[in-house]
PDB file of C-alpha atoms in Angstrom:
ATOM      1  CA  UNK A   1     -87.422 194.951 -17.980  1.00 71.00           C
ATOM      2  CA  UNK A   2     -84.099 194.448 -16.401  1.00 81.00           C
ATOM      3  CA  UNK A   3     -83.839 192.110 -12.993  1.00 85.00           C
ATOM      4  CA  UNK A   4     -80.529 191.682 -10.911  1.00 87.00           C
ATOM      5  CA  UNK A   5     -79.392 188.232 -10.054  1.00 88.00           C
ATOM      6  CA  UNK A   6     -81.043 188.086  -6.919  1.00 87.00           C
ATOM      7  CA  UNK A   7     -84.544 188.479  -8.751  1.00 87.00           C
ATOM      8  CA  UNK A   8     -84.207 185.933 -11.015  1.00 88.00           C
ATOM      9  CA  UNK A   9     -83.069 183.887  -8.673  1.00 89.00           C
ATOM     10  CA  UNK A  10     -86.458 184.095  -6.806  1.00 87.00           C
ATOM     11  CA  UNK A  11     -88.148 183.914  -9.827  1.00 88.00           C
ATOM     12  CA  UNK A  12     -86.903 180.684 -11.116  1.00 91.00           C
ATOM     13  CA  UNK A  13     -87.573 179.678  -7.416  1.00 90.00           C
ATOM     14  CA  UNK A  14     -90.929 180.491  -7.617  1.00 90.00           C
ATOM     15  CA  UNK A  15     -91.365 179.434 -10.797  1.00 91.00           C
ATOM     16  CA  UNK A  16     -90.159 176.224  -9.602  1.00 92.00           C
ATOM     17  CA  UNK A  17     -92.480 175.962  -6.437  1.00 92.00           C
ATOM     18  CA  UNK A  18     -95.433 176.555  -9.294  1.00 92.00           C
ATOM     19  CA  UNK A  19     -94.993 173.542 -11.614  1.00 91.00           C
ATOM     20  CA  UNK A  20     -93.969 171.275  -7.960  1.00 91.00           C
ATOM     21  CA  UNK A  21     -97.559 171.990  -6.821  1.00 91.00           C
ATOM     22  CA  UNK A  22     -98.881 170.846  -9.926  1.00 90.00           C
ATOM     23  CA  UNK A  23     -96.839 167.764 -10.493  1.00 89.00           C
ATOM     24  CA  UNK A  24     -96.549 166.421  -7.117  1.00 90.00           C
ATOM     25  CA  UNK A  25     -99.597 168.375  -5.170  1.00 89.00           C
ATOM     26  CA  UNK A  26    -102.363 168.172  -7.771  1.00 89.00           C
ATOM     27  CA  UNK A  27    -102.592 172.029  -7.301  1.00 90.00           C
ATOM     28  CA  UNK A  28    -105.897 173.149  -9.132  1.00 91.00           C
ATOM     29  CA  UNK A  29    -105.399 176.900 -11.086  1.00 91.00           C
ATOM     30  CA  UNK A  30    -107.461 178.378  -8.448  1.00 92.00           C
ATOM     31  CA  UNK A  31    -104.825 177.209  -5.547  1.00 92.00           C
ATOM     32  CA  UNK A  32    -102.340 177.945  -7.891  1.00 91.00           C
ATOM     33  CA  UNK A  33    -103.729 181.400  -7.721  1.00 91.00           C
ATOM     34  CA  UNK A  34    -104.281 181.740  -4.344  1.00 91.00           C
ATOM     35  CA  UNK A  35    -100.710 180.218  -3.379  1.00 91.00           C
ATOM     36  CA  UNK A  36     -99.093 183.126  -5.933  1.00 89.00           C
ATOM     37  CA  UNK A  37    -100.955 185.956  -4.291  1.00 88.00           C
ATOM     38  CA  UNK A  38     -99.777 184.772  -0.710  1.00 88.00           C
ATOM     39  CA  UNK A  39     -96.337 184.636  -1.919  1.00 87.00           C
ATOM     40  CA  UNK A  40     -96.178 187.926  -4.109  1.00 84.00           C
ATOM     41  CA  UNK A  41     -97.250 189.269  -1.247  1.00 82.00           C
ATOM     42  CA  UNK A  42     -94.338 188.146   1.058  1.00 80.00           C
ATOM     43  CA  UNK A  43     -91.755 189.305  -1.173  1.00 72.00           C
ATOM     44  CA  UNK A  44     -93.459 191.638  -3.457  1.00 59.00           C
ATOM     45  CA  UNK A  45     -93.764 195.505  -2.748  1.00 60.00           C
ATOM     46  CA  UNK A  46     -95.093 196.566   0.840  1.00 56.00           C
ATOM     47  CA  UNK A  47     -95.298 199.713   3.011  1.00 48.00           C
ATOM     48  CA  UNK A  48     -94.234 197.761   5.966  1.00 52.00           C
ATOM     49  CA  UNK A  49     -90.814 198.951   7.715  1.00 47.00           C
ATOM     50  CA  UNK A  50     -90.157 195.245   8.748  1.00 51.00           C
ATOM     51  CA  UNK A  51     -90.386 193.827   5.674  1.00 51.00           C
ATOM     52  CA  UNK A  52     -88.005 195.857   3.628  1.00 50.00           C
ATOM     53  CA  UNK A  53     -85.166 193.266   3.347  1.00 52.00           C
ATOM     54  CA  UNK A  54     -87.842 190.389   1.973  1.00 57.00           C
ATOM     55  CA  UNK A  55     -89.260 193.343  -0.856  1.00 65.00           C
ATOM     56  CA  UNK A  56     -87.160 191.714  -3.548  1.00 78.00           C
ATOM     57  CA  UNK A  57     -89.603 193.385  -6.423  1.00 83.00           C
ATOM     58  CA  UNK A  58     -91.100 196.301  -6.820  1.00 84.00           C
ATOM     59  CA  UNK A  59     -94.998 197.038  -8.139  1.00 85.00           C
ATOM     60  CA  UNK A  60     -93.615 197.356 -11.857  1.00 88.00           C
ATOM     61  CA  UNK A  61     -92.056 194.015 -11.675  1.00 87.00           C
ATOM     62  CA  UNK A  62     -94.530 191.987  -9.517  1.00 87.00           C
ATOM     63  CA  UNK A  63     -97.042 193.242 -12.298  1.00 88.00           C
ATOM     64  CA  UNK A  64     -94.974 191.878 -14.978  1.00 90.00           C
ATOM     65  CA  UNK A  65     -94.069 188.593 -13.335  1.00 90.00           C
ATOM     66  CA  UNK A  66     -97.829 187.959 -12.864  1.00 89.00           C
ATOM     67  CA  UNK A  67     -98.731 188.863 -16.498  1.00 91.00           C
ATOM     68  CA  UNK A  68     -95.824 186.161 -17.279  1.00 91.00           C
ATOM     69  CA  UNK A  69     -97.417 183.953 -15.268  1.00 92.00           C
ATOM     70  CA  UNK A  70    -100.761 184.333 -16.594  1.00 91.00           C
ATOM     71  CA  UNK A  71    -100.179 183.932 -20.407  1.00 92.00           C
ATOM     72  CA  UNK A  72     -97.624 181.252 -19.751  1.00 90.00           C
ATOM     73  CA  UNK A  73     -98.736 178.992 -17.160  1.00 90.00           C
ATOM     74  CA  UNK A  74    -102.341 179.753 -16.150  1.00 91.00           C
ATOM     75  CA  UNK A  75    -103.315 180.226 -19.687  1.00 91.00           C
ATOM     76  CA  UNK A  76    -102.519 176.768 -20.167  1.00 91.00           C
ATOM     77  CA  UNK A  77    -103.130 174.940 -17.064  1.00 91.00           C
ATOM     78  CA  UNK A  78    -105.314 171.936 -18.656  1.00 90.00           C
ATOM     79  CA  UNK A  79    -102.324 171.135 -20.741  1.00 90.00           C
ATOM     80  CA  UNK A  80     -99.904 170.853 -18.037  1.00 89.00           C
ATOM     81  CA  UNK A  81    -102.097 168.981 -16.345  1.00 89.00           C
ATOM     82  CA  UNK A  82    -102.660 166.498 -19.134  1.00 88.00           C
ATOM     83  CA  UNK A  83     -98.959 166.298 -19.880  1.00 86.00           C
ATOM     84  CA  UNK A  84     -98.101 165.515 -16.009  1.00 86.00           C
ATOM     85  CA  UNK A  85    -100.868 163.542 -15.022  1.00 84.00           C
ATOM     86  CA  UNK A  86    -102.119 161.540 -18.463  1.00 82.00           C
ATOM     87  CA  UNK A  87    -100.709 158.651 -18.801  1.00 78.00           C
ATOM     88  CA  UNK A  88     -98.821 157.848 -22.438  1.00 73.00           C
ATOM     89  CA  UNK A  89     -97.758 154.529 -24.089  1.00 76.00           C
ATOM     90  CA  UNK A  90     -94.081 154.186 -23.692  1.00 74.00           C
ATOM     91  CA  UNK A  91     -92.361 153.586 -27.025  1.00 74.00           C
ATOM     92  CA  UNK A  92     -89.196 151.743 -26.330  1.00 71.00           C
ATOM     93  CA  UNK A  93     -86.697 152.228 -29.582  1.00 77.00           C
ATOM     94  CA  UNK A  94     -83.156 149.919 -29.066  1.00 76.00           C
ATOM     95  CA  UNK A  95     -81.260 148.988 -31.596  1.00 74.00           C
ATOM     96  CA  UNK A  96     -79.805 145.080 -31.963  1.00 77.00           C
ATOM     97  CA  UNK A  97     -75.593 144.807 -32.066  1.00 75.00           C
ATOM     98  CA  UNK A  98     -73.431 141.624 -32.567  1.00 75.00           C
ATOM     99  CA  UNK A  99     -70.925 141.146 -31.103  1.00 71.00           C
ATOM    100  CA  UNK A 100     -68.533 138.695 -31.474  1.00 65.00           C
ATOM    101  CA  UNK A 101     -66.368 136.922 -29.350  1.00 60.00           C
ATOM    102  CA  UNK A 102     -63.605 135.163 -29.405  1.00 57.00           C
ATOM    103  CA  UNK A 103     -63.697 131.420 -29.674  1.00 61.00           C
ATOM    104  CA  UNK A 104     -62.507 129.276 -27.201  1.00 62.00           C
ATOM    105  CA  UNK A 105     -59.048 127.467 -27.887  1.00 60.00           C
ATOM    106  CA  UNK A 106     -59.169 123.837 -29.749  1.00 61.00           C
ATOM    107  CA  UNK A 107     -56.602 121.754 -29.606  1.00 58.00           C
ATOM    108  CA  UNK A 108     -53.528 122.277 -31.520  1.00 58.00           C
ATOM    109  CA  UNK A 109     -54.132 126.193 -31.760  1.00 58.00           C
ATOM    110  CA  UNK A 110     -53.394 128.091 -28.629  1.00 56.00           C
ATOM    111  CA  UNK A 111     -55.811 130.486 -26.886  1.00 60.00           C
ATOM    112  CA  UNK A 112     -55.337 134.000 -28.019  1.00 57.00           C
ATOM    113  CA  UNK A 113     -52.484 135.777 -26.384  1.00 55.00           C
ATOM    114  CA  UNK A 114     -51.866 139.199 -25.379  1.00 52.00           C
ATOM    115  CA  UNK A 115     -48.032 139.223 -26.663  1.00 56.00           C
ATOM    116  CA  UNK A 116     -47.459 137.136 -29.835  1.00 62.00           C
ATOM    117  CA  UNK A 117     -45.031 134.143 -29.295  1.00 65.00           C
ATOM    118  CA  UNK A 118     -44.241 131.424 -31.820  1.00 68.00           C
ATOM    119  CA  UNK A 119     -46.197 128.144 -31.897  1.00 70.00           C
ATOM    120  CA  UNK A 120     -43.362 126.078 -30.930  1.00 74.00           C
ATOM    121  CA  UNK A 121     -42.269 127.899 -27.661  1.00 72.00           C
ATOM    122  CA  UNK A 122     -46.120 127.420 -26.864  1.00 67.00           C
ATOM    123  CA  UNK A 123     -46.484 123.943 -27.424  1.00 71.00           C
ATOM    124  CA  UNK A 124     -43.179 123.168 -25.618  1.00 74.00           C
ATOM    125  CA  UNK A 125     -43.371 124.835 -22.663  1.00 71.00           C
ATOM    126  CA  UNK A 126     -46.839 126.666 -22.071  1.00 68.00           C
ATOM    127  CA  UNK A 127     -49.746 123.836 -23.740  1.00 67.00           C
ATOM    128  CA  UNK A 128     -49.692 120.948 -21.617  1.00 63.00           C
ATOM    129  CA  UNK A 129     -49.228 117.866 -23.516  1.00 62.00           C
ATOM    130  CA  UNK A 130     -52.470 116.011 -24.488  1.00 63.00           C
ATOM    131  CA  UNK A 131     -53.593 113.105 -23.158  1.00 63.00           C
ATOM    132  CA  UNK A 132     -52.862 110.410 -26.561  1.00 62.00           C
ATOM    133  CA  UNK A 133     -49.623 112.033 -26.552  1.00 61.00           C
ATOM    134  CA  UNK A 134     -48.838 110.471 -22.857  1.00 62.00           C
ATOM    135  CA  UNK A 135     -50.499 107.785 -23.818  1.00 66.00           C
ATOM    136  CA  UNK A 136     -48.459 107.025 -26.935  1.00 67.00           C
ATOM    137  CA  UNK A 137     -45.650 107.842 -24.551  1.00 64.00           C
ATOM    138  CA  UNK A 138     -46.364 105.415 -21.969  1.00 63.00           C
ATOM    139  CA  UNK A 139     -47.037 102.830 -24.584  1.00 62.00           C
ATOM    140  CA  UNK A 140     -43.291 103.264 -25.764  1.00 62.00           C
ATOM    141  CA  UNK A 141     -41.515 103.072 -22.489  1.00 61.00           C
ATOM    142  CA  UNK A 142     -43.396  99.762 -21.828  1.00 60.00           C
ATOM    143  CA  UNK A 143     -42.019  98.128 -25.081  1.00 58.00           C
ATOM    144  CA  UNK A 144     -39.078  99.159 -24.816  1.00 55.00           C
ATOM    145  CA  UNK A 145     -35.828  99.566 -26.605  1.00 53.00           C
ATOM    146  CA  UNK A 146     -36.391  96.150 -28.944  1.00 53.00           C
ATOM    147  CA  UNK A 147     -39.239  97.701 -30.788  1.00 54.00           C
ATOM    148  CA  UNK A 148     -37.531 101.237 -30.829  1.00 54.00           C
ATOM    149  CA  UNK A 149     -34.999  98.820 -32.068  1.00 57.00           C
ATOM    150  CA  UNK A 150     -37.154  97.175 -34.912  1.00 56.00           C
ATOM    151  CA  UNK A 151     -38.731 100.335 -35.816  1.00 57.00           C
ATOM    152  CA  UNK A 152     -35.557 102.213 -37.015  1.00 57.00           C
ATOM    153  CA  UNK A 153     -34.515  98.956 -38.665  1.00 57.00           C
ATOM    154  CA  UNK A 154     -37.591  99.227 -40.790  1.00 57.00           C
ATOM    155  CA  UNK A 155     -37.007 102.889 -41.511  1.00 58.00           C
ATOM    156  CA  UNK A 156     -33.434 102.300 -42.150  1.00 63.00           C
ATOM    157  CA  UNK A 157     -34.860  99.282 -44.886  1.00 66.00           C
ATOM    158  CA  UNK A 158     -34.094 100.183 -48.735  1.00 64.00           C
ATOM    159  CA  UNK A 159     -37.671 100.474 -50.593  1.00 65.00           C
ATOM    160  CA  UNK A 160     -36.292  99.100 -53.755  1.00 64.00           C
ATOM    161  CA  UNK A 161     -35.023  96.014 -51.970  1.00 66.00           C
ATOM    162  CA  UNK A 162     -36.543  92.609 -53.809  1.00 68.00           C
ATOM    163  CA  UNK A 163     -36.771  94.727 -57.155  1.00 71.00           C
ATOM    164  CA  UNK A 164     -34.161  94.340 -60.073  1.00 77.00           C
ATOM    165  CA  UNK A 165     -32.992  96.805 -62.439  1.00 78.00           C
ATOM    166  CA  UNK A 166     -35.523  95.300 -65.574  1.00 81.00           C
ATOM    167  CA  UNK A 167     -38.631  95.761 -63.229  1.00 78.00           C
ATOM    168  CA  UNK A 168     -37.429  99.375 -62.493  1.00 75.00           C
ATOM    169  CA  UNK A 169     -36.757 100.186 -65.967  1.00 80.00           C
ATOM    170  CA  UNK A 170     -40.262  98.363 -67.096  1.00 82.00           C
ATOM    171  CA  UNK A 171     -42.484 100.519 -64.144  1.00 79.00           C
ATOM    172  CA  UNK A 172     -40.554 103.804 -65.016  1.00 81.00           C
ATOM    173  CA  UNK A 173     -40.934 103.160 -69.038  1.00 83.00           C
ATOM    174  CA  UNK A 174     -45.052 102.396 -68.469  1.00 84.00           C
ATOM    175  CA  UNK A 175     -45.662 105.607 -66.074  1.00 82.00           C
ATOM    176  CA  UNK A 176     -43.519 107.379 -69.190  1.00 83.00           C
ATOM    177  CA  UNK A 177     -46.057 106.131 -71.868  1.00 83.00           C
ATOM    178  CA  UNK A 178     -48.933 107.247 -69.865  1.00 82.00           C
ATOM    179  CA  UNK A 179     -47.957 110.566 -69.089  1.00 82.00           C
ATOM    180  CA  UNK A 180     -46.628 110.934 -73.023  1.00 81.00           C
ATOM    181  CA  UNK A 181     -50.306 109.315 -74.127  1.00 82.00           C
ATOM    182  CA  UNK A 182     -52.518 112.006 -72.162  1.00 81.00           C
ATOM    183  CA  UNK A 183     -50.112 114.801 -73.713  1.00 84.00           C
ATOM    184  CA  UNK A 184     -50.386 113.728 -76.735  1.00 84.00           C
ATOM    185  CA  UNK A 185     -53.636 113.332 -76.851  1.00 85.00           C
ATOM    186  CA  UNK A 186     -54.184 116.651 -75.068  1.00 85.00           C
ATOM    187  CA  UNK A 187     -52.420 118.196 -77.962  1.00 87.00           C
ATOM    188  CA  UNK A 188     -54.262 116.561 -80.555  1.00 86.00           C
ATOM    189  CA  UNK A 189     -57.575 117.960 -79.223  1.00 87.00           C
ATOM    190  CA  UNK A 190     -55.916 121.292 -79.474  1.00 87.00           C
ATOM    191  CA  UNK A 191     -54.766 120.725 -83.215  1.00 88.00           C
ATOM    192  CA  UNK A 192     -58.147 120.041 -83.995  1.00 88.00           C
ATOM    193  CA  UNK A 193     -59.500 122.653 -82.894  1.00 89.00           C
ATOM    194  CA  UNK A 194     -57.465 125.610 -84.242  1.00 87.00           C
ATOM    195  CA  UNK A 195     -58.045 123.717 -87.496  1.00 88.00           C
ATOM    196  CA  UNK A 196     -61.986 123.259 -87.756  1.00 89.00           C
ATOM    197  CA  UNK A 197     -61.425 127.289 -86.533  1.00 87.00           C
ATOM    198  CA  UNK A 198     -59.444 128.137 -89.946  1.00 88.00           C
ATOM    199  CA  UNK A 199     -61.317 125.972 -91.591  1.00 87.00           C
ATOM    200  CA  UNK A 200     -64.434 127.910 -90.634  1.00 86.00           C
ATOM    201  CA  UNK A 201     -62.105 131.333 -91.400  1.00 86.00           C
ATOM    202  CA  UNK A 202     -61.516 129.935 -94.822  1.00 87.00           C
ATOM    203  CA  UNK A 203     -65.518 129.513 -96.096  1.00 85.00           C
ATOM    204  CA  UNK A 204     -66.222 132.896 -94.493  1.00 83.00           C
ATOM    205  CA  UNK A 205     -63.084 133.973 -96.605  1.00 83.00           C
ATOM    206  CA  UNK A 206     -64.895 132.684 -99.965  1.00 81.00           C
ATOM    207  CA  UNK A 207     -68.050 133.640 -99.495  1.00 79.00           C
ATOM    208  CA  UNK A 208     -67.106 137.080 -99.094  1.00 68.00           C
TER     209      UNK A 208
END
């Protein structure tokens, strides 16, 4: 059965106004019934003259909309009432996600950046310098320039001062022996063992 726009407009409408009374007025099927009957009435088929522009069906299609109705919605009126009134134990399914974050900075690596820029240029001019550092730097400018002084005259010392050539020779000629000892003895293991392996290659050799 064919309906223009305008009908099924007022049928989803009523169809609407149906399920509302029974989820939010508690309707029972025999005010359901009633309720349809006053409203088929208003804008079903009628012999009235003043009611012509409200006729939106005629007797054909009011027929059919109630049959609808009555093997759709009446017909199972205890199970709508069960699904919109019973109450149901909620199962709550989430799932669990990591995420992780970034850590915060530690000292010397810089927090993360947005743009990429060399270590150095942060450490000089964006990290603040740490607190031993000003400390170490206050600590200099109190001594002063004689132990600035002493200090470079102790890095400018010659290690080897207070040793002669024969003590040289003698520490360099022991360090030589030991290396030379653990090689050759390193190599010696390995002789022996490719030999007790032909010698092993040999018996198998004769017995065959």
């Amino acid at each position: 059965m064919e309906f223009s726009i305008t009908q099924y407009s007022k049928f989803m409408t009523l169809l609407d106004m149906l399920l509302h009374n029974l989820r939010t007025l508690h309707m029972s099927l025999e005010d359901s019934i009633k309720w349809l009957g006053e409203v088929m009435a208003e804008i079903g088929p009628t012999r009235s003259q003043k009611n012509e522009e409200q006729n939106v069906f005629n007797i054909e299609q009011a027929n059919a909309i109630i049959d609808y109705l009555k093997i759709s919605l009446f017909q199972h009126y205890r199970l709508y009432e069960f699904l919109f009134f019973s109450t149901r134990e909620e199962i709550v399914i989430g799932t669990e996600q990591v995420i992780e974050v970034v850590k915060t900075s530690v000292h010397p690596f810089p927090e993360p950046l947005i743009e990429g820029i060399s270590f150095d240029i942060h450490s000089t001019f964006i990290e603040p310098p740490s607190t031993s550092d000003m400390e170490m730097k206050g600590l200099d400018q109190e001594q002063g320039p004689e132990h600035s002084q002493s200090e470079s005259d102790t890095s400018d010392m010659d290690p080897l001062v207070g040793f002669t050539i024969e003590d040289v020779k003698s520490v360099l000629a022991q360090v030589t022996e030991d290396i030379l000892k653990g090689i050759q003895t390193e190599i010696n293991e390995k002789l022996q063992i490719q030999e007790e392996a032909f010698n092993t290659r040999i018996e198998k050799l004769k017995k065959a």
